[in-house]
């Protein structure tokens, strides 16, 4: 004996176990495993990283070039001043006297002697002997150039350091003198007291 089998009516447009218009495990409008908006963020981060890398690389290249330039000797050396043969003439009593030096610049940059001082005397200044109409007299000098690799030679007939009101001195004593250079800074020396004509 057969019984009639009645099947449940199908709803148009539906699939068993699935919501209409949906794919199992996937939200509408999304690709599997991707989050909307992350790709543009990643792209922006990459662009920012590249932009930041440009000045870093430029700085590294510039630094490398500077190091190579310095290593090759092209950067030169700053002024390096040495003072030799420091002498001061034995004064008659407390009369003014003169000091003389040989100054060398062993660097590759020019310098300039801008001032002098004798701390134990009344003072000191750069001066030069000038002869006019057969008569010589001293003139104050503001400064004296010291070219790179050059020598500044002082003498009784040219540039010297005039020292006034010196302390009581005798041959062989030492007179402290301070020389100031524009680039090399301060150089302190002791000038040996010598009799006039012995230099």
mmCIF file of C-alpha atoms in Angstrom:
data_model
loop_
_atom_site.group_PDB
_atom_site.id
_atom_site.type_symbol
_atom_site.label_atom_id
_atom_site.label_comp_id
_atom_site.label_asym_id
_atom_site.label_seq_id
_atom_site.Cartn_x
_atom_site.Cartn_y
_atom_site.Cartn_z
ATOM 1 C CA UNK A 1 0.000 0.000 0.000
ATOM 2 C CA UNK A 2 1.477 3.342 -0.967
ATOM 3 C CA UNK A 3 1.030 6.549 0.945
ATOM 4 C CA UNK A 4 1.275 9.826 -0.849
ATOM 5 C CA UNK A 5 4.440 11.758 0.084
ATOM 6 C CA UNK A 6 4.051 15.472 0.407
ATOM 7 C CA UNK A 7 7.292 17.452 0.038
ATOM 8 C CA UNK A 8 7.653 20.874 1.671
ATOM 9 C CA UNK A 9 7.126 23.633 -0.749
ATOM 10 C CA UNK A 10 10.274 25.478 -1.893
ATOM 11 C CA UNK A 11 10.536 29.188 -1.398
ATOM 12 C CA UNK A 12 11.572 30.832 -4.621
ATOM 13 C CA UNK A 13 15.152 32.274 -4.602
ATOM 14 C CA UNK A 14 16.294 30.430 -1.449
ATOM 15 C CA UNK A 15 18.823 27.688 -1.047
ATOM 16 C CA UNK A 16 18.635 25.323 1.898
ATOM 17 C CA UNK A 17 20.822 26.591 4.775
ATOM 18 C CA UNK A 18 21.803 29.759 3.019
ATOM 19 C CA UNK A 19 20.540 33.280 3.276
ATOM 20 C CA UNK A 20 19.527 34.820 -0.023
ATOM 21 C CA UNK A 21 22.273 36.657 -1.853
ATOM 22 C CA UNK A 22 24.978 35.542 0.555
ATOM 23 C CA UNK A 23 27.989 33.314 0.140
ATOM 24 C CA UNK A 24 28.881 31.083 3.048
ATOM 25 C CA UNK A 25 31.507 32.658 5.409
ATOM 26 C CA UNK A 26 31.897 35.819 3.403
ATOM 27 C CA UNK A 27 30.401 39.182 4.231
ATOM 28 C CA UNK A 28 28.778 41.059 1.356
ATOM 29 C CA UNK A 29 31.251 43.074 -0.740
ATOM 30 C CA UNK A 30 34.340 41.597 0.968
ATOM 31 C CA UNK A 31 37.023 39.342 -0.445
ATOM 32 C CA UNK A 32 38.045 36.426 1.745
ATOM 33 C CA UNK A 33 40.839 37.366 4.227
ATOM 34 C CA UNK A 34 40.949 41.092 3.363
ATOM 35 C CA UNK A 35 39.877 44.048 5.437
ATOM 36 C CA UNK A 36 38.651 47.093 3.587
ATOM 37 C CA UNK A 37 40.971 50.151 3.940
ATOM 38 C CA UNK A 38 44.194 48.282 4.923
ATOM 39 C CA UNK A 39 45.754 48.259 1.463
ATOM 40 C CA UNK A 40 45.687 52.079 1.135
ATOM 41 C CA UNK A 41 47.186 52.400 4.668
ATOM 42 C CA UNK A 42 50.006 49.999 3.795
ATOM 43 C CA UNK A 43 50.682 51.937 0.595
ATOM 44 C CA UNK A 44 50.813 55.218 2.507
ATOM 45 C CA UNK A 45 53.281 53.757 5.030
ATOM 46 C CA UNK A 46 55.553 52.518 2.242
ATOM 47 C CA UNK A 47 55.464 55.953 0.584
ATOM 48 C CA UNK A 48 56.270 57.699 3.876
ATOM 49 C CA UNK A 49 59.163 55.326 4.517
ATOM 50 C CA UNK A 50 60.611 56.005 1.085
ATOM 51 C CA UNK A 51 60.242 59.773 1.607
ATOM 52 C CA UNK A 52 62.076 59.564 4.954
ATOM 53 C CA UNK A 53 64.833 57.458 3.400
ATOM 54 C CA UNK A 54 65.745 60.109 0.810
ATOM 55 C CA UNK A 55 67.270 62.701 3.233
ATOM 56 C CA UNK A 56 68.996 59.918 5.191
ATOM 57 C CA UNK A 57 70.691 58.623 2.052
ATOM 58 C CA UNK A 58 71.569 62.167 0.952
ATOM 59 C CA UNK A 59 73.159 62.865 4.344
ATOM 60 C CA UNK A 60 75.133 59.622 4.199
ATOM 61 C CA UNK A 61 76.443 60.485 0.732
ATOM 62 C CA UNK A 62 77.415 64.008 1.847
ATOM 63 C CA UNK A 63 79.155 62.689 4.967
ATOM 64 C CA UNK A 64 81.054 60.119 2.942
ATOM 65 C CA UNK A 65 82.194 62.805 0.519
ATOM 66 C CA UNK A 66 83.313 65.064 3.353
ATOM 67 C CA UNK A 67 85.294 62.242 4.970
ATOM 68 C CA UNK A 68 86.990 61.438 1.676
ATOM 69 C CA UNK A 69 87.753 65.131 1.099
ATOM 70 C CA UNK A 70 89.285 65.470 4.567
ATOM 71 C CA UNK A 71 91.247 62.209 4.263
ATOM 72 C CA UNK A 72 92.719 63.369 0.973
ATOM 73 C CA UNK A 73 94.102 66.481 2.694
ATOM 74 C CA UNK A 74 91.898 68.866 0.722
ATOM 75 C CA UNK A 75 90.344 70.216 3.911
ATOM 76 C CA UNK A 76 93.734 71.602 4.947
ATOM 77 C CA UNK A 77 94.996 72.264 8.436
ATOM 78 C CA UNK A 78 94.070 75.230 10.619
ATOM 79 C CA UNK A 79 96.769 77.767 11.506
ATOM 80 C CA UNK A 80 99.427 76.204 13.747
ATOM 81 C CA UNK A 81 101.619 78.904 15.237
ATOM 82 C CA UNK A 82 105.046 78.434 16.810
ATOM 83 C CA UNK A 83 107.186 81.216 18.298
ATOM 84 C CA UNK A 84 110.986 80.999 18.205
ATOM 85 C CA UNK A 85 113.962 83.122 19.228
ATOM 86 C CA UNK A 86 112.086 85.283 21.721
ATOM 87 C CA UNK A 87 114.414 88.110 22.750
ATOM 88 C CA UNK A 88 114.011 91.416 24.574
ATOM 89 C CA UNK A 89 116.689 94.132 24.637
ATOM 90 C CA UNK A 90 118.170 95.005 27.997
ATOM 91 C CA UNK A 91 116.656 98.397 28.890
ATOM 92 C CA UNK A 92 118.576 101.249 30.435
ATOM 93 C CA UNK A 93 116.923 101.433 33.842
ATOM 94 C CA UNK A 94 113.160 101.646 33.298
ATOM 95 C CA UNK A 95 113.373 102.989 29.760
ATOM 96 C CA UNK A 96 111.131 101.494 27.107
ATOM 97 C CA UNK A 97 112.586 98.573 25.210
ATOM 98 C CA UNK A 98 111.710 96.212 22.357
ATOM 99 C CA UNK A 99 111.104 92.482 22.007
ATOM 100 C CA UNK A 100 111.551 90.393 18.867
ATOM 101 C CA UNK A 101 110.193 87.027 17.769
ATOM 102 C CA UNK A 102 110.231 84.668 14.824
ATOM 103 C CA UNK A 103 106.673 83.432 14.332
ATOM 104 C CA UNK A 104 105.897 80.506 12.034
ATOM 105 C CA UNK A 105 102.539 79.368 10.717
ATOM 106 C CA UNK A 106 102.800 75.659 9.889
ATOM 107 C CA UNK A 107 99.108 75.312 9.016
ATOM 108 C CA UNK A 108 97.379 75.663 5.654
ATOM 109 C CA UNK A 109 95.228 78.659 6.643
ATOM 110 C CA UNK A 110 96.236 82.292 7.030
ATOM 111 C CA UNK A 111 96.329 83.938 10.451
ATOM 112 C CA UNK A 112 97.044 87.354 11.915
ATOM 113 C CA UNK A 113 98.842 88.664 14.998
ATOM 114 C CA UNK A 114 96.277 91.073 16.435
ATOM 115 C CA UNK A 115 97.704 92.127 19.836
ATOM 116 C CA UNK A 116 100.545 91.688 22.317
ATOM 117 C CA UNK A 117 100.988 92.181 26.048
ATOM 118 C CA UNK A 118 103.760 92.072 28.661
ATOM 119 C CA UNK A 119 102.001 91.312 31.975
ATOM 120 C CA UNK A 120 104.941 92.262 34.240
ATOM 121 C CA UNK A 121 105.628 95.530 32.402
ATOM 122 C CA UNK A 122 103.545 98.664 31.959
ATOM 123 C CA UNK A 123 102.265 97.324 28.638
ATOM 124 C CA UNK A 124 103.239 96.365 25.109
ATOM 125 C CA UNK A 125 102.156 96.994 21.541
ATOM 126 C CA UNK A 126 103.095 96.101 18.001
ATOM 127 C CA UNK A 127 105.241 98.810 16.420
ATOM 128 C CA UNK A 128 107.358 99.393 13.372
ATOM 129 C CA UNK A 129 110.452 101.510 12.819
ATOM 130 C CA UNK A 130 109.792 104.029 10.071
ATOM 131 C CA UNK A 131 112.531 106.215 8.601
ATOM 132 C CA UNK A 132 111.515 109.580 7.158
ATOM 133 C CA UNK A 133 114.019 112.209 6.005
ATOM 134 C CA UNK A 134 116.847 110.293 7.586
ATOM 135 C CA UNK A 135 115.206 110.081 10.993
ATOM 136 C CA UNK A 136 113.668 106.918 12.402
ATOM 137 C CA UNK A 137 110.692 106.788 14.708
ATOM 138 C CA UNK A 138 108.253 104.198 15.995
ATOM 139 C CA UNK A 139 104.700 103.855 14.686
ATOM 140 C CA UNK A 140 101.961 101.757 16.233
ATOM 141 C CA UNK A 141 100.805 98.784 14.143
ATOM 142 C CA UNK A 142 97.272 97.412 14.522
ATOM 143 C CA UNK A 143 98.088 93.866 13.385
ATOM 144 C CA UNK A 144 100.543 91.782 11.377
ATOM 145 C CA UNK A 145 99.541 89.145 8.782
ATOM 146 C CA UNK A 146 100.826 85.590 9.135
ATOM 147 C CA UNK A 147 100.219 83.699 5.882
ATOM 148 C CA UNK A 148 99.847 79.943 5.753
ATOM 149 C CA UNK A 149 103.234 78.254 5.661
ATOM 150 C CA UNK A 150 104.864 81.653 6.234
ATOM 151 C CA UNK A 151 107.145 83.293 8.793
ATOM 152 C CA UNK A 152 106.811 86.641 10.542
ATOM 153 C CA UNK A 153 110.328 87.839 11.327
ATOM 154 C CA UNK A 154 110.688 90.727 13.789
ATOM 155 C CA UNK A 155 113.808 92.877 13.942
ATOM 156 C CA UNK A 156 115.087 96.198 15.340
ATOM 157 C CA UNK A 157 114.721 97.714 11.865
ATOM 158 C CA UNK A 158 111.194 96.512 11.128
ATOM 159 C CA UNK A 159 108.282 95.083 13.079
ATOM 160 C CA UNK A 160 108.803 94.564 16.812
ATOM 161 C CA UNK A 161 106.992 94.571 20.152
ATOM 162 C CA UNK A 162 107.507 97.787 22.069
ATOM 163 C CA UNK A 163 107.538 97.239 25.835
ATOM 164 C CA UNK A 164 107.113 100.224 28.126
ATOM 165 C CA UNK A 165 107.843 100.500 31.838
ATOM 166 C CA UNK A 166 109.548 97.080 31.979
ATOM 167 C CA UNK A 167 110.544 95.592 35.349
ATOM 168 C CA UNK A 168 114.186 95.705 36.367
ATOM 169 C CA UNK A 169 115.955 93.209 34.144
ATOM 170 C CA UNK A 170 119.447 91.838 33.684
ATOM 171 C CA UNK A 171 120.912 89.689 30.879
ATOM 172 C CA UNK A 172 119.553 86.168 30.945
ATOM 173 C CA UNK A 173 116.282 87.117 32.685
ATOM 174 C CA UNK A 174 112.981 86.105 31.116
ATOM 175 C CA UNK A 175 110.184 88.541 30.317
ATOM 176 C CA UNK A 176 106.696 87.003 29.877
ATOM 177 C CA UNK A 177 104.999 88.124 26.655
ATOM 178 C CA UNK A 178 101.536 87.218 25.383
ATOM 179 C CA UNK A 179 100.815 87.115 21.646
ATOM 180 C CA UNK A 180 97.225 86.859 20.458
ATOM 181 C CA UNK A 181 96.328 85.546 17.011
ATOM 182 C CA UNK A 182 92.997 85.870 15.275
ATOM 183 C CA UNK A 183 92.670 82.137 14.569
ATOM 184 C CA UNK A 184 95.306 80.335 16.641
ATOM 185 C CA UNK A 185 94.381 82.176 19.850
ATOM 186 C CA UNK A 186 96.783 83.060 22.648
ATOM 187 C CA UNK A 187 100.442 82.040 22.703
ATOM 188 C CA UNK A 188 102.494 82.742 25.857
ATOM 189 C CA UNK A 189 106.259 82.938 25.602
ATOM 190 C CA UNK A 190 109.199 84.135 27.691
ATOM 191 C CA UNK A 191 111.617 86.452 25.939
ATOM 192 C CA UNK A 192 115.245 86.211 27.019
ATOM 193 C CA UNK A 193 116.882 89.503 27.987
ATOM 194 C CA UNK A 194 119.904 90.253 25.740
ATOM 195 C CA UNK A 195 122.234 93.202 25.409
ATOM 196 C CA UNK A 196 121.649 95.532 22.436
ATOM 197 C CA UNK A 197 123.750 94.489 19.454
ATOM 198 C CA UNK A 198 123.902 90.828 20.499
ATOM 199 C CA UNK A 199 120.973 89.850 18.296
#
